[in-house]
Coordinates of N, CA and C in Angstrom, one line a residue:
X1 N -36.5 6.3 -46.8 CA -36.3 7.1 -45.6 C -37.4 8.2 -45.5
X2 N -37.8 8.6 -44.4 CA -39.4 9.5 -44.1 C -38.1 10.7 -43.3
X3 N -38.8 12.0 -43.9 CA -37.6 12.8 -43.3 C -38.8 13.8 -42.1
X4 N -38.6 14.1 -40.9 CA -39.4 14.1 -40.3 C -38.5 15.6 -39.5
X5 N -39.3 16.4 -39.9 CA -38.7 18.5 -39.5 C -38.6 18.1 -37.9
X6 N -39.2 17.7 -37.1 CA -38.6 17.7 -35.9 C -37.9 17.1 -35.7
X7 N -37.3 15.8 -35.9 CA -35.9 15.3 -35.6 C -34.8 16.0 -37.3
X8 N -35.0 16.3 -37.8 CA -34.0 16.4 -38.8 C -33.8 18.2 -38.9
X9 N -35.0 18.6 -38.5 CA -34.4 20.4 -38.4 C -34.7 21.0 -37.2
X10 N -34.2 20.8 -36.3 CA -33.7 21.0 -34.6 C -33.7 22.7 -34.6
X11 N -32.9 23.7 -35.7 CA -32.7 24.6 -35.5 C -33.3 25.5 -35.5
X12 N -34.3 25.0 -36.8 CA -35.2 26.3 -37.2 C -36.7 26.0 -36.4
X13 N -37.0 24.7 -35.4 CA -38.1 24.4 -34.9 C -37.6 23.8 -33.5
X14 N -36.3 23.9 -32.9 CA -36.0 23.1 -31.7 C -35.8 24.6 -30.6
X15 N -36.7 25.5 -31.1 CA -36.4 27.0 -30.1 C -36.9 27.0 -28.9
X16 N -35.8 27.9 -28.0 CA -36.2 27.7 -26.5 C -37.1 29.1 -26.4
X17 N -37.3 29.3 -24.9 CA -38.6 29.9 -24.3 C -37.7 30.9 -23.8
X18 N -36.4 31.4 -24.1 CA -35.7 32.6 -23.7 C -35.6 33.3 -25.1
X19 N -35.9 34.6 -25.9 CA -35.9 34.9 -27.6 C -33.9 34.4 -27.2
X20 N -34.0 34.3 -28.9 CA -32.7 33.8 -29.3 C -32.6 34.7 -31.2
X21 N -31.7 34.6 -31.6 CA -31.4 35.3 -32.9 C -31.7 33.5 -33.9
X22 N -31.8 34.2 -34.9 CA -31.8 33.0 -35.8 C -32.0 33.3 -37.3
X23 N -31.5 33.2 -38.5 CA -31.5 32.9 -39.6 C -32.6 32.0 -40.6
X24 N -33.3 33.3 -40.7 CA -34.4 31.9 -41.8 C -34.4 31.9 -43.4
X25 N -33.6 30.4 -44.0 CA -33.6 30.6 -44.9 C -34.8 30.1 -45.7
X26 N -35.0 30.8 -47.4 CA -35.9 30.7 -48.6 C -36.5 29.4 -47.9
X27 N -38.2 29.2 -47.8 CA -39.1 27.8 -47.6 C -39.8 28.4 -48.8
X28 N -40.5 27.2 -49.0 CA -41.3 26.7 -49.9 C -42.9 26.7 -49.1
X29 N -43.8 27.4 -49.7 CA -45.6 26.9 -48.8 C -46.4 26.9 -49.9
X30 N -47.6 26.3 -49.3 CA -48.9 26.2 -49.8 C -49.7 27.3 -48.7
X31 N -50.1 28.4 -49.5 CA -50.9 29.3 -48.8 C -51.8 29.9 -49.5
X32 N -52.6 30.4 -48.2 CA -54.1 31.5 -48.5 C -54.1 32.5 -47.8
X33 N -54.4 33.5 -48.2 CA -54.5 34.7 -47.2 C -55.9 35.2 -46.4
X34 N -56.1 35.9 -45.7 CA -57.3 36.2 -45.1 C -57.2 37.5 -44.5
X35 N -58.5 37.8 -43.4 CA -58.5 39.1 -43.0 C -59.7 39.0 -42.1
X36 N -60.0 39.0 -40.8 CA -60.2 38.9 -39.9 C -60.8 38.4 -38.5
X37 N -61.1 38.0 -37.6 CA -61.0 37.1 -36.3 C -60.2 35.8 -36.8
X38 N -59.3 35.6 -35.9 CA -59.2 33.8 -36.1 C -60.0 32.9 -35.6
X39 N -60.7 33.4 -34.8 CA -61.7 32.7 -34.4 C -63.2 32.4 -34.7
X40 N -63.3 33.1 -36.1 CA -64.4 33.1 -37.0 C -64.4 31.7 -38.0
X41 N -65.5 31.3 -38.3 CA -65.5 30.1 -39.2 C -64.2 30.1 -40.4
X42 N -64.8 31.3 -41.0 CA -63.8 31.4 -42.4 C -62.3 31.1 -41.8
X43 N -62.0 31.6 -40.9 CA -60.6 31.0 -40.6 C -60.0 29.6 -40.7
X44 N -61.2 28.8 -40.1 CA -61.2 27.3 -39.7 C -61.2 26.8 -40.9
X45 N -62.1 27.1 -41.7 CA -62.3 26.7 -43.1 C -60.9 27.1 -43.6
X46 N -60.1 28.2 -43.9 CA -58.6 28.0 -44.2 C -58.0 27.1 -44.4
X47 N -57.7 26.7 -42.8 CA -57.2 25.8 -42.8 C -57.2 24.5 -42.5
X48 N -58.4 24.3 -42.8 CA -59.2 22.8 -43.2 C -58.5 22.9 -44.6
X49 N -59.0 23.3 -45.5 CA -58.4 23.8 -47.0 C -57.0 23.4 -47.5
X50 N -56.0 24.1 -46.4 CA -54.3 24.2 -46.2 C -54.1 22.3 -45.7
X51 N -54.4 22.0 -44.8 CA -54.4 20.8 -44.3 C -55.1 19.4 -45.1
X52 N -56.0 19.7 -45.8 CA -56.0 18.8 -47.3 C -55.8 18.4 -47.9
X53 N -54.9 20.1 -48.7 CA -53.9 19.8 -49.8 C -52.9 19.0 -49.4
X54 N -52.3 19.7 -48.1 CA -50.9 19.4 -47.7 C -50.9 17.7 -47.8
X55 N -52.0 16.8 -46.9 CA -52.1 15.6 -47.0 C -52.2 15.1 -48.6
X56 N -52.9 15.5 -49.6 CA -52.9 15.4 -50.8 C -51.4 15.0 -51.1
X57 N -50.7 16.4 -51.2 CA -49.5 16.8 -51.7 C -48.6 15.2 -51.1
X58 N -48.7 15.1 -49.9 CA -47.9 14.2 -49.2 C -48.2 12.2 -49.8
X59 N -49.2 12.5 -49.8 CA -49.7 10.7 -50.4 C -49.4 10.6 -52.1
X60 N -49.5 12.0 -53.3 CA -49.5 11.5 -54.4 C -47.9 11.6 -54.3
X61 N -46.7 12.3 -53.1 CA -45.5 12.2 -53.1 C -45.4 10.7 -52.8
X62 N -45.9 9.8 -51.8 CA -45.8 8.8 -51.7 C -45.7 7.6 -52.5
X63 N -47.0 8.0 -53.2 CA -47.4 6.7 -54.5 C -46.3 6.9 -55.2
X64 N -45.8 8.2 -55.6 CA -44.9 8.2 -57.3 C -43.7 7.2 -56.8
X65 N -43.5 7.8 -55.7 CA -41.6 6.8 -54.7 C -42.1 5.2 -55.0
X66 N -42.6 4.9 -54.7 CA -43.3 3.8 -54.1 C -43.3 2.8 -55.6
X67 N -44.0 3.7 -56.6 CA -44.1 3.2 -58.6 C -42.8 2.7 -58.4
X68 N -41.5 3.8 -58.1 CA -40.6 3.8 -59.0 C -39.6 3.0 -58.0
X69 N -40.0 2.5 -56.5 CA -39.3 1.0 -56.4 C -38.1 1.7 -55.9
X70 N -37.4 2.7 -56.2 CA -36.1 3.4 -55.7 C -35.5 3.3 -54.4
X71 N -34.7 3.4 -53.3 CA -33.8 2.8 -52.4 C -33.1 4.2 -51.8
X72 N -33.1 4.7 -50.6 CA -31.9 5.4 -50.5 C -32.2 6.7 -50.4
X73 N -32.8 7.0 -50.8 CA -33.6 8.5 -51.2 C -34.8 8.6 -49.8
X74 N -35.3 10.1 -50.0 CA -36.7 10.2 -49.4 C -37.5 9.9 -49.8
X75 N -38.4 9.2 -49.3 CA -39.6 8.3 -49.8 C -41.1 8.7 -49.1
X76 N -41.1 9.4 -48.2 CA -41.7 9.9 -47.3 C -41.2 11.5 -46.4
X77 N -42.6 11.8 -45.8 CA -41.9 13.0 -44.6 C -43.2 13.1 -44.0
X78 N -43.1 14.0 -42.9 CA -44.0 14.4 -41.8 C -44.6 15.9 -42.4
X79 N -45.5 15.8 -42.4 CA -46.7 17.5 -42.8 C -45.7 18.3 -41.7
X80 N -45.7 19.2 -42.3 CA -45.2 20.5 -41.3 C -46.2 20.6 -40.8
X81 N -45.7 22.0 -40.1 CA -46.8 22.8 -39.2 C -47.7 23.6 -39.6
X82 N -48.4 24.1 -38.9 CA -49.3 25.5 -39.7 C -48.7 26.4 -39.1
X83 N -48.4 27.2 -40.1 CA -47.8 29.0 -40.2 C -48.9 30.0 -40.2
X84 N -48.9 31.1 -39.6 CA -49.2 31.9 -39.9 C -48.7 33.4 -39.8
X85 N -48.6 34.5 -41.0 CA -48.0 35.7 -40.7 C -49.0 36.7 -40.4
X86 N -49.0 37.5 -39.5 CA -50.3 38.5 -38.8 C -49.7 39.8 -39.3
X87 N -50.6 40.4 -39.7 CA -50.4 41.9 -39.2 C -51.1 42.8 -39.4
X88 N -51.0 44.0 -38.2 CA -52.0 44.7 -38.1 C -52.3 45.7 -39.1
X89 N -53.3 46.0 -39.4 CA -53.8 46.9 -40.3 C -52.8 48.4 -40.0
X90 N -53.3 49.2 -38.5 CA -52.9 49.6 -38.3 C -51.9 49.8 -36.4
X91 N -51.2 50.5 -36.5 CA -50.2 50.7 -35.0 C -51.3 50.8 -34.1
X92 N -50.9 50.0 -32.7 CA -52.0 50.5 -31.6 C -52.6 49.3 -30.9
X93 N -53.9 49.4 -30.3 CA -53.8 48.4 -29.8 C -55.1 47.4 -30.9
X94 N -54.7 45.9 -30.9 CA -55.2 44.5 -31.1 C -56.8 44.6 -31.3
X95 N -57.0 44.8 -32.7 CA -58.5 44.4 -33.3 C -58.5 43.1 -33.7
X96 N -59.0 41.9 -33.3 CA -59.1 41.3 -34.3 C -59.3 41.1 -35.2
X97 N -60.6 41.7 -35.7 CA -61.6 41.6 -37.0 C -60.7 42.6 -37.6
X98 N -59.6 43.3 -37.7 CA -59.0 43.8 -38.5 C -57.4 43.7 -38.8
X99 N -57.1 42.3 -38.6 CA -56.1 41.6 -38.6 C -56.4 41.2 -40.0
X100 N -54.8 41.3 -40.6 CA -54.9 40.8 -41.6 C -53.8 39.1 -41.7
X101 N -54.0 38.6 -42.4 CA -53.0 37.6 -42.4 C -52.7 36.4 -43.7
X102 N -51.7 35.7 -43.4 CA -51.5 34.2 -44.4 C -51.1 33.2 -43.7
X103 N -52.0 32.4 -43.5 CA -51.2 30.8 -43.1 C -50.7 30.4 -44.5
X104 N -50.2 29.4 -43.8 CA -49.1 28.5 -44.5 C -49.0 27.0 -44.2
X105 N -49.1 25.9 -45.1 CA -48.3 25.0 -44.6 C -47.1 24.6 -45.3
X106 N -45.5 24.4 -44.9 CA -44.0 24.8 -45.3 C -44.4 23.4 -46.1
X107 N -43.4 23.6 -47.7 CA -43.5 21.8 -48.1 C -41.9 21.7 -48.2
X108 N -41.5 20.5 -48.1 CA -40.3 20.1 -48.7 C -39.3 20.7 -50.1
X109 N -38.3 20.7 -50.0 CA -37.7 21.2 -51.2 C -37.9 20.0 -52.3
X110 N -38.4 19.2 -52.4 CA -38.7 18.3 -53.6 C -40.0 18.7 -53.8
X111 N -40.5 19.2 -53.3 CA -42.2 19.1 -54.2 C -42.4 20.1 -55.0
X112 N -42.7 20.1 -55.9 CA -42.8 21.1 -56.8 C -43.7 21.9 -57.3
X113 N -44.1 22.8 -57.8 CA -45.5 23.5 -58.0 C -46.3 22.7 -59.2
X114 N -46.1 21.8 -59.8 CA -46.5 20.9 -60.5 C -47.2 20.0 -59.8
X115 N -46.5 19.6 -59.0 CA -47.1 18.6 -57.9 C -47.7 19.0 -57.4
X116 N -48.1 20.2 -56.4 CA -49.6 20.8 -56.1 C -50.2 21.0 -56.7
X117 N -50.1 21.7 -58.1 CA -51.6 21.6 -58.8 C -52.3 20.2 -59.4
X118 N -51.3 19.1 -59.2 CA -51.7 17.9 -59.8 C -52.9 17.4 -58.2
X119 N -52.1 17.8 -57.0 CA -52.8 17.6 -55.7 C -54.2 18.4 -55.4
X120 N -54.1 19.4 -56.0 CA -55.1 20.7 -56.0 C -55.9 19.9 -56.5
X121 N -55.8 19.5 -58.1 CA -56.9 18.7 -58.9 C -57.6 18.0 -58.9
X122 N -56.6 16.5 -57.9 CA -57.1 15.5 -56.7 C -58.5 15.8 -55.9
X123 N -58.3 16.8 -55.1 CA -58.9 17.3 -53.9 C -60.3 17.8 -54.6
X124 N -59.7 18.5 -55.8 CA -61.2 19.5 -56.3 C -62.2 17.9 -56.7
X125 N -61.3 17.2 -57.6 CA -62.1 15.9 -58.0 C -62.8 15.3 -57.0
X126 N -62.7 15.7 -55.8 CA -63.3 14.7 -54.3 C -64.6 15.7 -53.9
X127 N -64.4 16.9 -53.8 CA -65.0 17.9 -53.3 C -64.8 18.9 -53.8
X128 N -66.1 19.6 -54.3 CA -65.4 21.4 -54.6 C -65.8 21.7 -53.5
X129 N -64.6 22.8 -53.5 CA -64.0 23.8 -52.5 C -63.6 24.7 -53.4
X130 N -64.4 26.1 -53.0 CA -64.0 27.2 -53.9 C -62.8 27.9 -53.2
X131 N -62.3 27.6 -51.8 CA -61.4 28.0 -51.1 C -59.5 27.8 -52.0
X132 N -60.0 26.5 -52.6 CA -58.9 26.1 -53.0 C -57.8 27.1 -54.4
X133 N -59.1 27.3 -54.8 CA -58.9 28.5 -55.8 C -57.8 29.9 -55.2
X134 N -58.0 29.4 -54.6 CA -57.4 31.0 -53.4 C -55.5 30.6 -52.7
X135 N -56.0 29.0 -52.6 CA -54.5 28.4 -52.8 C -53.4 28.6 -53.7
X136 N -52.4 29.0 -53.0 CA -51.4 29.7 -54.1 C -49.6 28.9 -53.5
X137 N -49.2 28.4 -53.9 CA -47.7 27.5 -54.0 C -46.7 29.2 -54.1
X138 N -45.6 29.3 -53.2 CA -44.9 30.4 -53.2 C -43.7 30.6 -52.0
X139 N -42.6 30.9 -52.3 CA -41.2 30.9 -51.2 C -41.3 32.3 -50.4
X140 N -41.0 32.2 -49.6 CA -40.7 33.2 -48.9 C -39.6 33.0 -47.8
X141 N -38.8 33.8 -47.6 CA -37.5 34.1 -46.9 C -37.6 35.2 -45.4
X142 N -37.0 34.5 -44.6 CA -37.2 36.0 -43.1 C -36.2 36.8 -43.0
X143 N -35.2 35.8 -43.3 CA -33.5 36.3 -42.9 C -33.5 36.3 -41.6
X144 N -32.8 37.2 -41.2 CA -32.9 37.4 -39.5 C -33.8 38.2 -38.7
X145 N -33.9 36.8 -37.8 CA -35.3 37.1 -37.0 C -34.9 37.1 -35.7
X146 N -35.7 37.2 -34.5 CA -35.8 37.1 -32.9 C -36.8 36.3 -33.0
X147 N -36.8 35.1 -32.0 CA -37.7 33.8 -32.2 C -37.8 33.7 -30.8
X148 N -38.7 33.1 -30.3 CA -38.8 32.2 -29.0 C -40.1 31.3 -29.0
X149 N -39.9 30.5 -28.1 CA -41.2 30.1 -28.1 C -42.0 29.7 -27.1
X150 N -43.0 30.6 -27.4 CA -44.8 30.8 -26.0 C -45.3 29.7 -26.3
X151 N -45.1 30.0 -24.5 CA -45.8 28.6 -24.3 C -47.1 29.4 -23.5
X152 N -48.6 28.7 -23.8 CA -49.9 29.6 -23.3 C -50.7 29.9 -24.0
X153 N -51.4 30.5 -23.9 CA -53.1 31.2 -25.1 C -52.3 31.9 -25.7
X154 N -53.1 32.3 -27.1 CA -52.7 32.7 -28.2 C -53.0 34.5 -27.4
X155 N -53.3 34.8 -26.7 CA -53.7 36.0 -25.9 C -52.9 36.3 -24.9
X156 N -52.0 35.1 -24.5 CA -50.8 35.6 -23.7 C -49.6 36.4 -24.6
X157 N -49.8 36.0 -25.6 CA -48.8 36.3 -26.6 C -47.7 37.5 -26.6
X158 N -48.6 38.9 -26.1 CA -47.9 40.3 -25.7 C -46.6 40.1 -24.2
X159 N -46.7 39.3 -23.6 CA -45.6 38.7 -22.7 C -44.4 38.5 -23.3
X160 N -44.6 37.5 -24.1 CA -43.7 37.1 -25.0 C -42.9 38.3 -26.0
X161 N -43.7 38.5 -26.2 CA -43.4 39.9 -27.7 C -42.6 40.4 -27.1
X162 N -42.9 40.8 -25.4 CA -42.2 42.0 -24.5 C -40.5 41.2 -24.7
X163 N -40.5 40.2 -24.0 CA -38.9 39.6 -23.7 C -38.0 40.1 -25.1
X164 N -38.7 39.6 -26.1 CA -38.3 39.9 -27.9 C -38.0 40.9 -28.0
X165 N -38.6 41.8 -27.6 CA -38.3 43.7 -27.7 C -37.2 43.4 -27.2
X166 N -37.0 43.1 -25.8 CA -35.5 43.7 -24.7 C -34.7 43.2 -25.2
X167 N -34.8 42.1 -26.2 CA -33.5 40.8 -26.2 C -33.4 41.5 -27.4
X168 N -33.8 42.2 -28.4 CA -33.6 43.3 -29.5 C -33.1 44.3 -29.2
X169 N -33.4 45.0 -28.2 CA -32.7 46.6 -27.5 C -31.7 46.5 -27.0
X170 N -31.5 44.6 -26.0 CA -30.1 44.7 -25.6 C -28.7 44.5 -26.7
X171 N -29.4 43.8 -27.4 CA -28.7 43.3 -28.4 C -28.5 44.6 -30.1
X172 N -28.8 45.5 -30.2 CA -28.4 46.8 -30.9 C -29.4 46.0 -32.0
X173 N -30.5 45.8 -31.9 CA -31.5 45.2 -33.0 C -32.8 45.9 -32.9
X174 N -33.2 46.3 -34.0 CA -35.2 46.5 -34.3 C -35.6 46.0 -35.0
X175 N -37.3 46.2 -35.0 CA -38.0 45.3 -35.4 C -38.3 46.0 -37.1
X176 N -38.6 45.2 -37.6 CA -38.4 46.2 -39.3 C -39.7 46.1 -39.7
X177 N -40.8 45.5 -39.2 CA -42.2 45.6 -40.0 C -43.0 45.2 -38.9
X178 N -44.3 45.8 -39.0 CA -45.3 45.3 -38.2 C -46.3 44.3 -38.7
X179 N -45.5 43.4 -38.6 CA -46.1 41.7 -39.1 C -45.3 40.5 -37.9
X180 N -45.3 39.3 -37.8 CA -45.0 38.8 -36.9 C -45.1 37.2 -37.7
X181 N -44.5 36.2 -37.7 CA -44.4 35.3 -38.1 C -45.4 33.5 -36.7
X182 N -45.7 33.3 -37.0 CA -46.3 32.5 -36.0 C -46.1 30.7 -36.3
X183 N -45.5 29.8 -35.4 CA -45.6 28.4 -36.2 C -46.6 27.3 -35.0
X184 N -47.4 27.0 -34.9 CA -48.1 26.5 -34.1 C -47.5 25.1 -34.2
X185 N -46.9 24.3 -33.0 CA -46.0 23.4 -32.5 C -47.3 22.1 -32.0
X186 N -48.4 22.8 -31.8 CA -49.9 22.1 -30.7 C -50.6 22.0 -31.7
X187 N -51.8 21.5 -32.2 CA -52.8 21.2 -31.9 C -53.8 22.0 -31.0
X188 N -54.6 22.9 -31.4 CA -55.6 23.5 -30.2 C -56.5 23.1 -30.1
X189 N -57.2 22.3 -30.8 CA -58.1 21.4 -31.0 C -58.0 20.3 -29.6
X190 N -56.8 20.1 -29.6 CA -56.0 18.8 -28.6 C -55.5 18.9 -27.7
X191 N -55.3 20.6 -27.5 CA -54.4 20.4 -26.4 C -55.4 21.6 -25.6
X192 N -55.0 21.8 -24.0 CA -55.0 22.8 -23.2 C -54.2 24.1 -23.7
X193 N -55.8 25.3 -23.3 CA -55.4 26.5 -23.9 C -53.5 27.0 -23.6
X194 N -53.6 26.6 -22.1 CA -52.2 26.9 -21.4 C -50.8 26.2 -21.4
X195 N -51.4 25.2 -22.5 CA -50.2 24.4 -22.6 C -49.4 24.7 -24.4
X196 N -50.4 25.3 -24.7 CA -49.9 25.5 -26.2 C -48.5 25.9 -26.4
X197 N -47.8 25.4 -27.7 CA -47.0 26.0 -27.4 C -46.7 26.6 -29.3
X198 N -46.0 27.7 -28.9 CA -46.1 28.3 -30.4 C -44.8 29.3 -30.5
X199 N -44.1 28.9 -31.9 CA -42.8 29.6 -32.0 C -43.5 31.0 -32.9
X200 N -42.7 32.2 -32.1 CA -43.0 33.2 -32.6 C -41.8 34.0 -33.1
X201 N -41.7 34.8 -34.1 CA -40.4 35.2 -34.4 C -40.8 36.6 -35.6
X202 N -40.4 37.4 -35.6 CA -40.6 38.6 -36.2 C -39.2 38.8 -36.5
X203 N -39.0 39.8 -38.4 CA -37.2 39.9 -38.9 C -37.3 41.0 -38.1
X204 N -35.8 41.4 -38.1 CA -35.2 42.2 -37.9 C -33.7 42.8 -38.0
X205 N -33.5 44.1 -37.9 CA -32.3 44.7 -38.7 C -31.3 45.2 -37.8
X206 N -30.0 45.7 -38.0 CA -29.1 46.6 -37.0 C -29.4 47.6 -36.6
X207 N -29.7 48.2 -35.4 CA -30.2 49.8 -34.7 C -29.5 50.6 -35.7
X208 N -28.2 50.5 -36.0 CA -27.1 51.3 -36.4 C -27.5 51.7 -38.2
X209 N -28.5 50.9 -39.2 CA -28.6 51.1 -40.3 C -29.6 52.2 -40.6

C-alpha cells in the first residue's frame, strides 16, 4: 500500500482559504537552515539538496519492502512537500537578505535517522555535495496554530497574514513568536506566480495567559 499525505491526511494539508485553528502534532524532517533572499542561488541549491535526499530516503524505503516480499503494510508513499519556517531577524518591515530560515522536507513515521544517513551516504557516493553535511534529520512540534491557505505570490502573502491576525483577535488568541511556518502545496517552477498556493500557519496562545 503507497500511503499518499494528500488523500490520507486531509487535516493537517486539506486547509481552506478562510484562517481556521488547527493542532500540529510532533513530524519528523530532513532539514537545513539558511539566511537570506529566497531568491538567491544558495537557496535553490537547498533545496535541490532537501529534494535528493528526500527521493534517496524514499527509493532505499522502497527496495528494503520490496527484499522482504511482505503484504499488507506500507510499501511505498508520496515525498511530502517543502516546508519552510521564516523569521525575521528583526520587528518592522520585510528585508529579505535578512531573513533567516529552515526548509524542510516532513518524512514518514517509519523512517528512521538510520535510514537517512544510510540515504545521505547514497547521495554523497553519486555526487559530493558539501550542502549535505548541513542536513540534519530532527522532530519538531507547533501545537496550536492559525492556518489558511494563500493562494498568489509569495509577496501577496501580508493579505493573508492580515485575515490570521483578525481570526486571532476575534477569537481571544496571539501570536507567540515572530516566525511563521510555510508548506508550499505548487510547484513554482510549474505553476503561475498567481495561482500558487501555499499553507501558511504561525502557533499561537490564549490572550488571557
Amino acid at each position: 500500500m503507497k500511503h499518499e499525505w494528500k488523500k490520507h491526511e486531509k487535516a493537517l494539508y486539506g486547509v481552506g482559504k478562510t484562517p481556521s485553528f488547527v493542532s500540529v502534532p510532533a513530524q519528523n524532517f530532513v532539514m537545513i537552515s539558511g539566511q537570506g533572499n529566497p531568491n538567491d542561488a544558495d537557496f535553490s541549491n537547498r533545496v535541490g539538496v532537501l529534494f535528493s535526499l528526500a527521493y534517496a530516503i524514499k527509493m532505499n524505503y522502497k527496495t528494503v519492502m520490496a527484499e522482504r516480499e511482505e503484504s499488507g503494510g506500507i510499501d511505498d508513499y508520496a515525498v511530502y512537500p517543502l516546508e519552510g519556517v521564516w523569521k525575521l531577524k528583526r520587528d518592522g518591515k520585510l528585508i529579505k537578505e535578512e531573513l533567516e530560515y529552515t526548509i524542510m522536507i516532513r518524512q514518514p513515521d517509519f523512517i528512521t535517522e538510520e535510514m537517512v544517513k544510510e540515504a545521505v551516504e547514497r547521495v554523497k557516493a553519486k555526487k559530493r555535495e558539501p550542502l549535505l553535511d548541513e542536513v540534519r534529520f530532527s522532530s519538531m512540534q507547533d501545537g496550536n496554530c492559525i492556518e489558511i491557505l494563500h493562494t498568489g505570490t509569495y509577496d501577496s502573502e501580508p493579505d493573508s497574514f492580515e485575515k490570521m491576525n483578525r481570526f486571532a483577535e476575534e477569537n481571544g488568541l496571539v501570536r507567540m513568536e515572530n516566525r511563521h511556518r510555510e508548506i508550499y502545496l505548487s510547484n513554482a517552477k510549474r505553476v503561475e506566480p498567481d495561482k500558487l498556493r501555499t499553507i501558511l500557519r504561525y502557533r499561537v496562545r490564549s490572550a488571557a495567559l
